[in-house]
Coordinates of C-alpha atoms in Angstrom, one line a residue:
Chain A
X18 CA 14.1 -21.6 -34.7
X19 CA 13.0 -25.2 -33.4
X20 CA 11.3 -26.2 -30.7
X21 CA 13.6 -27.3 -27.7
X22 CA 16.6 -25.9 -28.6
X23 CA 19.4 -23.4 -26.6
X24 CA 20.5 -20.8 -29.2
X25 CA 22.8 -18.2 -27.9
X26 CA 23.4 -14.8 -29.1
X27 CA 26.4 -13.0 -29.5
X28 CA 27.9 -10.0 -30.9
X29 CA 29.2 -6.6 -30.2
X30 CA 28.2 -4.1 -27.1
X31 CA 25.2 -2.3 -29.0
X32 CA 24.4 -4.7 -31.5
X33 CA 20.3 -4.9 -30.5
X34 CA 20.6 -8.5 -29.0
X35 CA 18.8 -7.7 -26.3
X36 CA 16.8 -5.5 -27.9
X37 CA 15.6 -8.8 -29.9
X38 CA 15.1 -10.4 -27.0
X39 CA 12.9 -8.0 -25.0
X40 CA 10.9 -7.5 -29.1
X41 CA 10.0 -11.6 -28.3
X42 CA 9.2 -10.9 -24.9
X43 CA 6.5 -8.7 -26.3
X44 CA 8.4 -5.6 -23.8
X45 CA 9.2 -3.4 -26.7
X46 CA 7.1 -2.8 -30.2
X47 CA 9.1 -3.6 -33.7
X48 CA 9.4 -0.4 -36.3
X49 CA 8.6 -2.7 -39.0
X50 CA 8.6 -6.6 -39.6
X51 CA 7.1 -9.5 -38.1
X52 CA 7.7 -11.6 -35.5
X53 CA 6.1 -15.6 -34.8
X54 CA 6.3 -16.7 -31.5
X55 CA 4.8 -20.3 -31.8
X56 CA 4.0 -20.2 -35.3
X57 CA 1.6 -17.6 -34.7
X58 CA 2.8 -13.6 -35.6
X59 CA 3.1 -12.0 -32.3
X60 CA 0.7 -8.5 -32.3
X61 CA 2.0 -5.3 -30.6
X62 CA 2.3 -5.4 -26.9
X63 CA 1.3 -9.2 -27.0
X64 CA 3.5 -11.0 -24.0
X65 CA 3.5 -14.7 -25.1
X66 CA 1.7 -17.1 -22.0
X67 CA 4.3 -19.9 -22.0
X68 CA 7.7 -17.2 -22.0
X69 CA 9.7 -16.1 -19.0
X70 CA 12.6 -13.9 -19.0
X71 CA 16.2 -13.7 -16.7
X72 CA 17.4 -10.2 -16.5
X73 CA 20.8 -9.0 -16.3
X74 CA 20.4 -8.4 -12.5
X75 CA 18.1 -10.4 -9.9
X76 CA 16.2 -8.1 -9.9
X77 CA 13.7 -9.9 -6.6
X78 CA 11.1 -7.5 -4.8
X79 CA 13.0 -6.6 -1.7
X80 CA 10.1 -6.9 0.6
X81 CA 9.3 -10.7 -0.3
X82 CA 11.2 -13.4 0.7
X83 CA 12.8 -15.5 -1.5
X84 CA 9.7 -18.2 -1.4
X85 CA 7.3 -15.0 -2.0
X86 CA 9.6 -13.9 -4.9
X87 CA 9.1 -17.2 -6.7
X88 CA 5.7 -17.7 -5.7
X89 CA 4.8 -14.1 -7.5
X90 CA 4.6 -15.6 -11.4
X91 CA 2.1 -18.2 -10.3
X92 CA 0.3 -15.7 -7.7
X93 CA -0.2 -13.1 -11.0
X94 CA -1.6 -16.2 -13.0
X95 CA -4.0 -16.5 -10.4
X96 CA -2.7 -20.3 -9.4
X97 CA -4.5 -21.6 -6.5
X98 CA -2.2 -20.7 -2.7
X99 CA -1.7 -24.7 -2.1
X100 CA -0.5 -25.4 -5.6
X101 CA 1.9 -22.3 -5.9
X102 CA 3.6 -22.6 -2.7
X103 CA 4.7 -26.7 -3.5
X104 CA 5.4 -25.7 -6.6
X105 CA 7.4 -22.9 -5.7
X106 CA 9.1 -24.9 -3.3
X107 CA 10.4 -27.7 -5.4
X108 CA 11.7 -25.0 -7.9
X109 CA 13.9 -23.8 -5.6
X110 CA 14.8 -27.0 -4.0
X111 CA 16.0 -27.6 -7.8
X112 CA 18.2 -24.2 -7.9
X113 CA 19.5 -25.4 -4.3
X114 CA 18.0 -22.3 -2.2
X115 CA 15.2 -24.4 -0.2
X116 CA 17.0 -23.6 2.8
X117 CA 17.2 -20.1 1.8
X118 CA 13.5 -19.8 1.2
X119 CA 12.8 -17.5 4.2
X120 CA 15.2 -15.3 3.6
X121 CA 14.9 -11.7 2.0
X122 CA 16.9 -10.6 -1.3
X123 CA 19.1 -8.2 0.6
X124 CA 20.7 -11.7 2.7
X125 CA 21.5 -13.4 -0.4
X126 CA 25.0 -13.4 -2.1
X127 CA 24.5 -12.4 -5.9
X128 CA 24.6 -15.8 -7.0
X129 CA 22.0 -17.1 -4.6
X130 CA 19.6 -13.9 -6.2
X131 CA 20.3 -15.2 -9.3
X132 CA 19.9 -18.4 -8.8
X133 CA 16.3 -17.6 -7.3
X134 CA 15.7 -15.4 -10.5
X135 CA 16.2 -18.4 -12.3
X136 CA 13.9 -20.1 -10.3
X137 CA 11.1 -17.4 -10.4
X138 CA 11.5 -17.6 -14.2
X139 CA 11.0 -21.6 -14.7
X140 CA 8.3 -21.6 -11.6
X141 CA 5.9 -21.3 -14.5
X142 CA 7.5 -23.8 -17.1
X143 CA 8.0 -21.7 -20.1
X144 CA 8.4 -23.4 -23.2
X145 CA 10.5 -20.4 -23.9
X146 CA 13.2 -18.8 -21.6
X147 CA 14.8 -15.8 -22.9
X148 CA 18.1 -14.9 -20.8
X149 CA 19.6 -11.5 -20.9
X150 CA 23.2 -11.5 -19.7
X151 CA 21.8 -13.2 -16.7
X152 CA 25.6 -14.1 -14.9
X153 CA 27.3 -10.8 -16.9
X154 CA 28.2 -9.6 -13.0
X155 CA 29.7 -12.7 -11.3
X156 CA 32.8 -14.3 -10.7
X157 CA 34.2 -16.9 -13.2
X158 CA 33.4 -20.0 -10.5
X159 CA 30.0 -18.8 -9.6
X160 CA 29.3 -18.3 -13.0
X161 CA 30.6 -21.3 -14.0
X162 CA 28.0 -23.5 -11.6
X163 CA 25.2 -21.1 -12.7
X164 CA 26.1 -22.3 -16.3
X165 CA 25.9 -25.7 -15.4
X166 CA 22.9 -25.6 -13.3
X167 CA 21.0 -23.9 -16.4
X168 CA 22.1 -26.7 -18.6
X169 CA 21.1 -29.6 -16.2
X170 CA 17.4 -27.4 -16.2
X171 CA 17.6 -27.1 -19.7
X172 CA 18.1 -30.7 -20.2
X173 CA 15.3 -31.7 -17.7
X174 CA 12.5 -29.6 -19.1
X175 CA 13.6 -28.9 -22.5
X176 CA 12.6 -25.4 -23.1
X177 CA 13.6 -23.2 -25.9
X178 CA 16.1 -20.8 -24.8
X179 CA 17.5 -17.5 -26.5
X180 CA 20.3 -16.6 -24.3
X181 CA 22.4 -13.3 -24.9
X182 CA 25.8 -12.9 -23.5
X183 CA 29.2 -11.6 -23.8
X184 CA 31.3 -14.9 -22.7
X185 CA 31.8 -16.9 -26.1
X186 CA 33.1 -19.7 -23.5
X187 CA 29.5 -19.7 -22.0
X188 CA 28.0 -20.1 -25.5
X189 CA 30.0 -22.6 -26.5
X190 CA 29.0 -24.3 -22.8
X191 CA 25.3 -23.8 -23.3
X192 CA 24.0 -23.6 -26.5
X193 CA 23.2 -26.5 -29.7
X194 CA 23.6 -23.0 -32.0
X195 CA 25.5 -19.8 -32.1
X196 CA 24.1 -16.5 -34.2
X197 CA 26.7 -14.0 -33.9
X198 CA 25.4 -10.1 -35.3
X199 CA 27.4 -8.1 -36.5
X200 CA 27.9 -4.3 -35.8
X201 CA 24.5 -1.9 -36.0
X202 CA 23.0 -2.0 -39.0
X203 CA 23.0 -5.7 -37.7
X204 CA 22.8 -8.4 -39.7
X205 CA 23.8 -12.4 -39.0
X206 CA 27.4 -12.8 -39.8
X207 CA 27.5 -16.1 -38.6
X208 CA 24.8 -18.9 -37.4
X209 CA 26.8 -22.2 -36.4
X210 CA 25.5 -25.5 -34.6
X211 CA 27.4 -26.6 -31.8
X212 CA 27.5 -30.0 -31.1
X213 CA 29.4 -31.9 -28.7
X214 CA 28.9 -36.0 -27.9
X215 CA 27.0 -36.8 -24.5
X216 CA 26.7 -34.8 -21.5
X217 CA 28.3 -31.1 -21.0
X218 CA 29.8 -31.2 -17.6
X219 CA 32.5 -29.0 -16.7
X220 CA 35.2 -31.4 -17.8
X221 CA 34.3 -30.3 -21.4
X222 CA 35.7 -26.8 -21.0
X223 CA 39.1 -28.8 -20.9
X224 CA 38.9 -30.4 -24.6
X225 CA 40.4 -29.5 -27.3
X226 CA 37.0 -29.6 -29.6
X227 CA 35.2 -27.2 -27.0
X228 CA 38.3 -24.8 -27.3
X229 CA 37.7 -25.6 -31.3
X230 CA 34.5 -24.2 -31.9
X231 CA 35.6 -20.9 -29.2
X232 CA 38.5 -19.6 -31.7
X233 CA 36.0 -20.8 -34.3
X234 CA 33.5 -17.8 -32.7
X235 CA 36.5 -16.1 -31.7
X236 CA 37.1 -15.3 -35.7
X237 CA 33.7 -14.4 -36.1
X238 CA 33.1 -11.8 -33.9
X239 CA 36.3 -10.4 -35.2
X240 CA 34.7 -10.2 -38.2
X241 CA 31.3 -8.5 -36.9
X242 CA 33.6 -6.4 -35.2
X243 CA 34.3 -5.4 -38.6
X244 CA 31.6 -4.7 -39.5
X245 CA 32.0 -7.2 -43.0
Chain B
X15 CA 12.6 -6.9 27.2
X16 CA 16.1 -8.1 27.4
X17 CA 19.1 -6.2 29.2
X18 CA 20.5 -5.7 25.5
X19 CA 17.4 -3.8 24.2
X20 CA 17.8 -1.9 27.4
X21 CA 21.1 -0.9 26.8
X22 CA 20.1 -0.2 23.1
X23 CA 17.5 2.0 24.5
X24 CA 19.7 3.7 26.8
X25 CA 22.4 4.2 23.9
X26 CA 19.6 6.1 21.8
X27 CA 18.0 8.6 23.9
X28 CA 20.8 8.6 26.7
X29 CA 22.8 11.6 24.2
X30 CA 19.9 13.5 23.7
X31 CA 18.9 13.9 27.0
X32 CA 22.2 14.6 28.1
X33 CA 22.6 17.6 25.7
X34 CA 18.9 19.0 26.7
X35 CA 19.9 18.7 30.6
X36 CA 23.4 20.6 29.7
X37 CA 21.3 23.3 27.7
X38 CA 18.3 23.7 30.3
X39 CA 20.4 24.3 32.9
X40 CA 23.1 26.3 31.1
X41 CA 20.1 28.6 30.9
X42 CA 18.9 28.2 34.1
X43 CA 22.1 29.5 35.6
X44 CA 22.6 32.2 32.7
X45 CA 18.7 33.7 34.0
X46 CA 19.6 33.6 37.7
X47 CA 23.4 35.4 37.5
X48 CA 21.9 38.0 35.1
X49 CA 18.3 38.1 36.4
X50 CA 16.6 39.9 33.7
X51 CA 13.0 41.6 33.3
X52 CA 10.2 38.4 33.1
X53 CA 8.2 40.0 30.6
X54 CA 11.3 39.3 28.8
X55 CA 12.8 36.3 29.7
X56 CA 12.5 33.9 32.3
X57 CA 14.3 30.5 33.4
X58 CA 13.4 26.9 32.9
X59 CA 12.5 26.1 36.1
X60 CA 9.9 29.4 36.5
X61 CA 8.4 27.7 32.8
X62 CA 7.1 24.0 34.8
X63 CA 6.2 26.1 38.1
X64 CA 4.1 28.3 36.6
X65 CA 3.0 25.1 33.6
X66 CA 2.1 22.8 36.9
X67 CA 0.0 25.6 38.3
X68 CA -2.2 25.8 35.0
X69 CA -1.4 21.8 34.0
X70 CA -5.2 21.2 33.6
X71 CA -5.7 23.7 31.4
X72 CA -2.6 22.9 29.3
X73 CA -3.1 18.7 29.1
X74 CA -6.4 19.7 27.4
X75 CA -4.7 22.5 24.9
X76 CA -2.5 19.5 24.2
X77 CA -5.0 17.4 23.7
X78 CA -7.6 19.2 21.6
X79 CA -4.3 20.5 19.1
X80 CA -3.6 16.6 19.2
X81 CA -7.0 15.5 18.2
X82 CA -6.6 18.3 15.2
X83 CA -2.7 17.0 14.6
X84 CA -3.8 13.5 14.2
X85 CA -7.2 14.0 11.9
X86 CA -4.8 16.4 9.7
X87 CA -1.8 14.0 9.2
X88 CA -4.4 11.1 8.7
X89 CA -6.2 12.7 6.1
X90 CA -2.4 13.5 4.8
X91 CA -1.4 10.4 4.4
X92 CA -4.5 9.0 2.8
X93 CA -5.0 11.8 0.3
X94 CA -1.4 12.5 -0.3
X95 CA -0.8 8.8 -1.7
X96 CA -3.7 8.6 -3.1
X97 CA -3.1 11.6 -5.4
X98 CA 0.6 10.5 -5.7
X99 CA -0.3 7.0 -6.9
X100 CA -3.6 8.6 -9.5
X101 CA -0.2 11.3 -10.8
X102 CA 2.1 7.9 -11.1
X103 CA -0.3 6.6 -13.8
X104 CA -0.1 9.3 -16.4
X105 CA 2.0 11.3 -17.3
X106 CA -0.1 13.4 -19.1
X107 CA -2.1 13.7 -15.6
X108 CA 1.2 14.7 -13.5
X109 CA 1.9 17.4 -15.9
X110 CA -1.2 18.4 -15.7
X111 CA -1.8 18.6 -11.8
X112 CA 1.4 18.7 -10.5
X113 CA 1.9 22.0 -10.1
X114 CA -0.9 22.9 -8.8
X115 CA 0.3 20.6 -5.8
X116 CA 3.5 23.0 -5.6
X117 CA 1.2 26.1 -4.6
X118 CA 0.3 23.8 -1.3
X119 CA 4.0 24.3 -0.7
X120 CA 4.1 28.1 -1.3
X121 CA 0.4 29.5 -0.3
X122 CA 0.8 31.2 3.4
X123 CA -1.4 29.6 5.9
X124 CA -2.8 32.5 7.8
X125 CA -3.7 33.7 4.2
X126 CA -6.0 30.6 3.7
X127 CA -7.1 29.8 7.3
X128 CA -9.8 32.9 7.6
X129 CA -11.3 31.3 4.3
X130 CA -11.6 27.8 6.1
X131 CA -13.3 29.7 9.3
X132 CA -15.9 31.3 6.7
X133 CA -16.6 27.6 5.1
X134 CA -16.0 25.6 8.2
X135 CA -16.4 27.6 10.9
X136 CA -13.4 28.2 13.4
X137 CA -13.0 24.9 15.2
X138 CA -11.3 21.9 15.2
X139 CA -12.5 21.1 11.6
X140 CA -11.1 23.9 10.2
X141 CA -7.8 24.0 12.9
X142 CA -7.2 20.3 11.5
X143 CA -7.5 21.1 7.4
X144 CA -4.9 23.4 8.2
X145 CA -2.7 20.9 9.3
X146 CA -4.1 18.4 6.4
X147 CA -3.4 21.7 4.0
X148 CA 0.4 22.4 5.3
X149 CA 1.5 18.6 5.2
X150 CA -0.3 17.0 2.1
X151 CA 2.7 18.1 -0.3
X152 CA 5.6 16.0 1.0
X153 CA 3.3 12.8 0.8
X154 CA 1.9 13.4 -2.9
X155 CA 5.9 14.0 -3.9
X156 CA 7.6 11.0 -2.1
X157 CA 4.9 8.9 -3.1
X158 CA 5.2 10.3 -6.6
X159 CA 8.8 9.9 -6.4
X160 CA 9.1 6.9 -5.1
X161 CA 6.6 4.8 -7.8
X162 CA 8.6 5.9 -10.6
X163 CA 11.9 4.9 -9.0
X164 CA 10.6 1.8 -9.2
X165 CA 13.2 -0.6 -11.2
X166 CA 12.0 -1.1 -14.4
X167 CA 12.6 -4.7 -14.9
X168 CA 10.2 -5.1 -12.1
X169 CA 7.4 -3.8 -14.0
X170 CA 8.1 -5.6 -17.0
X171 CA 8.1 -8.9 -15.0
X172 CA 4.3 -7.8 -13.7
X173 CA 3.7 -7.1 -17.3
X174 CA 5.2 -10.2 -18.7
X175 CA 2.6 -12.3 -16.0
X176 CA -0.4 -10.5 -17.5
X177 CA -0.8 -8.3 -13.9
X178 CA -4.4 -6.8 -13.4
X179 CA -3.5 -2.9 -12.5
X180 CA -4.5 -3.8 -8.9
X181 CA -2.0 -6.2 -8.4
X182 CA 0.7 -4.0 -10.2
X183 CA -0.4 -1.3 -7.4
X184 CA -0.7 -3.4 -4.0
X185 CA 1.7 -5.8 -5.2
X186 CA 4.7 -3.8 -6.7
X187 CA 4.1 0.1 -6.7
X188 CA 2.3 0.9 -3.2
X189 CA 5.3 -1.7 -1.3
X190 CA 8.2 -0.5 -3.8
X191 CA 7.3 3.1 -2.8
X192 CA 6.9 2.1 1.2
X193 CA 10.9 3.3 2.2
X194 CA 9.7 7.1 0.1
X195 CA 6.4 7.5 1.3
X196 CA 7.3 7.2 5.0
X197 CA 9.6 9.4 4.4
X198 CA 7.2 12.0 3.1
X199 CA 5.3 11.1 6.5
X200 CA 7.8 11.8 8.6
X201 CA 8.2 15.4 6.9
X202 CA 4.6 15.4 7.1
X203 CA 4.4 14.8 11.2
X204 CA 6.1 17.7 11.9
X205 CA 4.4 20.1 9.6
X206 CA 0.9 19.0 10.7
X207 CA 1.7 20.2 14.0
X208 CA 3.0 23.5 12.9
X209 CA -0.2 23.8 10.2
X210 CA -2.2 23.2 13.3
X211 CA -0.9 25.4 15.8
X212 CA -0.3 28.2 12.9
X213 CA -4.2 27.5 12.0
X214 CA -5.1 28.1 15.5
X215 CA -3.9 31.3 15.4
X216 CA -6.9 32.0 13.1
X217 CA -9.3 29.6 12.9
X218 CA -8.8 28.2 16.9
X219 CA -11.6 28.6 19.4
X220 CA -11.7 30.1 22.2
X221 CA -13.9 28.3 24.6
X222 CA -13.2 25.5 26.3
X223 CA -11.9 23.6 22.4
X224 CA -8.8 25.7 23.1
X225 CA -5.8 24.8 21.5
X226 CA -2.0 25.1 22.2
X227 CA -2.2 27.5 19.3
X228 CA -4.8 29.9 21.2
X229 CA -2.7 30.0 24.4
X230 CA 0.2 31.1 22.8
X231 CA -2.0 33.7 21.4
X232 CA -3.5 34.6 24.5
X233 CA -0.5 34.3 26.9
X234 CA 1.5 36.4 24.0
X235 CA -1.5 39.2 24.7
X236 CA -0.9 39.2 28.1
X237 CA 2.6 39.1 28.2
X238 CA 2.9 35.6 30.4
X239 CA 6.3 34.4 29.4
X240 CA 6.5 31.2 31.3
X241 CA 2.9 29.7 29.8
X242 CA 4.4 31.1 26.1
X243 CA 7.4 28.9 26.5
X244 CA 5.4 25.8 28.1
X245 CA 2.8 26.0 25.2
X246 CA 5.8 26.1 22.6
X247 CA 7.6 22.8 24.6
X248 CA 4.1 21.2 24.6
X249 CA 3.9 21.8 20.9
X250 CA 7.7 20.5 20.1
X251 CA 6.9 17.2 22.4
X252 CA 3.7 16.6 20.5
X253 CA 5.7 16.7 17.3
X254 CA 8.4 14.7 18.2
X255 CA 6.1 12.1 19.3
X256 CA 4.5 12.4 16.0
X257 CA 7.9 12.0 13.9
X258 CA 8.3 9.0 16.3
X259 CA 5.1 6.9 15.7
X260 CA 5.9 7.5 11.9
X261 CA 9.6 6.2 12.8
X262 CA 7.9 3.5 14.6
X263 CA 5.7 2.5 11.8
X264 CA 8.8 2.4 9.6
X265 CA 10.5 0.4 11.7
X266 CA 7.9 -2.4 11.8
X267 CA 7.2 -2.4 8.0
X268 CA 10.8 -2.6 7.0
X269 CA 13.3 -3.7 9.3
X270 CA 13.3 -7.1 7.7
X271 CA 14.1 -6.0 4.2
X272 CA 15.1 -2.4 4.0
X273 CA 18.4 -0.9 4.7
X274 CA 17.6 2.4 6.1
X275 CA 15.8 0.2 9.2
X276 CA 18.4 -2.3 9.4
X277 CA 20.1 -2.9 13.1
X278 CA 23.3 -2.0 12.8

């Protein structure tokens, strides 16, 4: 997989794409196989330095507020208090929560939590975000701006991302590539580049190409649901 | 303090001193129409007659079981999540230990407290590791209990950032477990009282270190009705005022985060 690029994952409930994801993240240990994270083969229990991971929920520490939450990467890391707290700051002026930035977990919509989870994750500028159903539990609109607030970021820093959802519409939305699994024992049914001229912005879920490439997936995860 | 806090105040503790001025003299009237014997019963307002004449002697009873309340519960709360926090670590280490913690539970004080009085000598020393004995099992459980509930995606974010095991403990588990542990406190209040009155019965002294425990003892002996019920009232205010302060502490920790403390 190349540097810089958005690849999203796809398949059926119980496939083991987020299993993969949480095996790069170093969380869980791999029965057999290898893994390179960086060119490099990642050893058991090894987290990679330059990773950070969304979960399916927010998942903030109640008792910090939303600043506190995003300052806690850096803080681990050891980061000087002046340099983490600017830092922190400006990532969540990005996510458009600064105003929210005294505020605890428990005062925030959904959205806002996740949005801050997002910010928590990029405080540290990963080279490589790994996204676990991150907006599985929103509304459409919410999840929508999410979408497109990931893919502004994502375009501004250029990370690597593995993102695992559900919503081929969101793949299609986020990701250069799609590798769709098929049923367990899972195997790559289908790996496809997505490519679309100029910016995404949310005028693109309108166009007949975008729609295209969705019935494209569409077929394929008909035939992992096969299990072919 | 504002007139709203006022009226908050007065919302909380106007009910329950309605209902103990109903009861008190629902009892009061039920002595005086039936008048019975007052070796064996006697009314409310006989109890603070007879409790004003001795009130010296029963402020420092209060006192001296307060001082042993206060050194038990302390060393409670210290010891408790300190052994709930070493049994969160391992699991090899909780099955190990943890039952042993369940025989603080089931072990019958008096049973123990004439062992204390050989090692300790009767006293407050020994009156108070009574109390520490009786209330250290709610605090190593909630603490316990409330570590591992601990989300799990919250660990793995500490362990994705590298976290040294002290950071993982005063940064994550010690405040994740905060809204279980005072709970195991507040069980804990009221127990060391009871530990300490119960140890007094045993491992009290007599002298002028007297305890609440040690007039009940002694006004049981001589069959003094009024100061059995004032000692008892003195023992149920000093553990409502203990379950309070560990309220209060609560309180300020997590109002600003926590549901259970939120203002409604």
């Amino acid at each position: 997989m190349p540097d810089s690029q958005f690849v999203a994952l796809l398949g059926p409930s119980g496939c083991g794409k987020s299993t993969l994801l949480r095996l790069v993240a170093g969380l869980d240990a791999p029965d057999g196989g290898t893994l390179a994270v960086a060119g490099r083969p990642l050893r058991r229990h090894e987290h990679p330095e330059a990773l950070a991971f969304v979960f399916q929920e927010a998942h903030l520490l109640p008792w910090r507020t939303l600043i506190r939450n995003v300052i806690l990467p850096l803080e681990l890391r050891g980061m000087p208090h002046g340099e983490r707290t600017g830092r922190a700051l400006h990532m969540l002026e990005r996510v458009g929560l600064a105003d929210a930035r005294d505020r605890y977990p428990a005062q925030l919509s959904g959205g806002m939590q996740l949005r801050g989870s997002l910010a928590r994750a990029l405080v540290t500028e990963p080279r490589l975000l790994l996204l676990d159903e991150p907006f599985a539990a929103l509304d459409e609109i919410t999840r929508q701006r999410l979408d497109a607030l990931i893919h502004e970021l994502w375009r501004e820093r250029q990370f690597t991302a593995l993102f695992v959802t559900h919503s081929l519409r969101e793949a299609v939305f986020l990701a250069q590539r799609a590798v769709m699994f098929s049923r367990r024992p899972a195997r790559v049914v289908a790996d496809r580049a997505i490519e679309f001229s100029g910016e995404r912005a949310a005028e693109l879920r309108g166009l007949p190409a975008y729609q295209a490439v969705v019935d494209q997936l569409y077929r394929d995860l008909l035939t992992a649901e096969a299990g072919a | 303090m504002t007139a709203r806090r006022l009226r908050e105040l007065a919302a909380r503790l106007g009910p329950p001193l309605c209902a103990a001025i109903v009861l008190l003299g629902l009892w009061e009237l039920w002595v005086r129409w039936t008048n019975p014997p007052r070796f064996l019963f006697c009314a409310p307002s006989e109890v603070v007659r007879d409790a004003m004449a001795r009130a010296g002697e029963l402020a420092m009873a209060t006192w001296n079981t307060t001082v042993a309340v206060a050194w038990g519960f302390a060393l409670s709360a210290v010891v408790g999540v300190a052994v709930g926090v070493m049994l969160s670590g391992s699991r090899v280490l909780e099955r190990a230990l943890y039952p042993f913690t369940v025989i603080l539970q089931t072990v019958p004080l008096v049973a123990i407290a004439p062992m204390l009085v050989i090692w300790l000598h009767a006293g407050v020393q020994a009156v108070a590791v009574c109390a520490f004995i009786v209330s250290l099992f709610p605090v190593i459980t909630n603490t316990l209990s409330g570590i591992r509930s601990i989300p799990q995606p919250q660990v793995e974010l500490f362990r994705l950032y590298g976290a040294h095991p002290w950071a993982v403990l005063t940064k994550l588990k010690l405040p994740g477990a905060v809204p279980s542990i005072m709970a195991g406190l507040r069980i804990a209040a009221g127990l060391a009282v009871i530990g300490a009155v119960v140890g007094e019965f045993v491992a009290g002294e007599l002298g002028a270190d007297r305890g609440l425990g040690i007039v009940v003892v002694v006004a049981a002996k001589q069959g003094d009705l009024t100061v059995l019920f004032a000692a008892v009232a003195l023992a149920s205010v000093l553990g409502i005022a203990m379950v309070g302060a560990v309220n209060l502490a609560a309180y300020f920790l997590m109002y600003r985060w926590h549901v259970s403390e939120r203002p409604d």
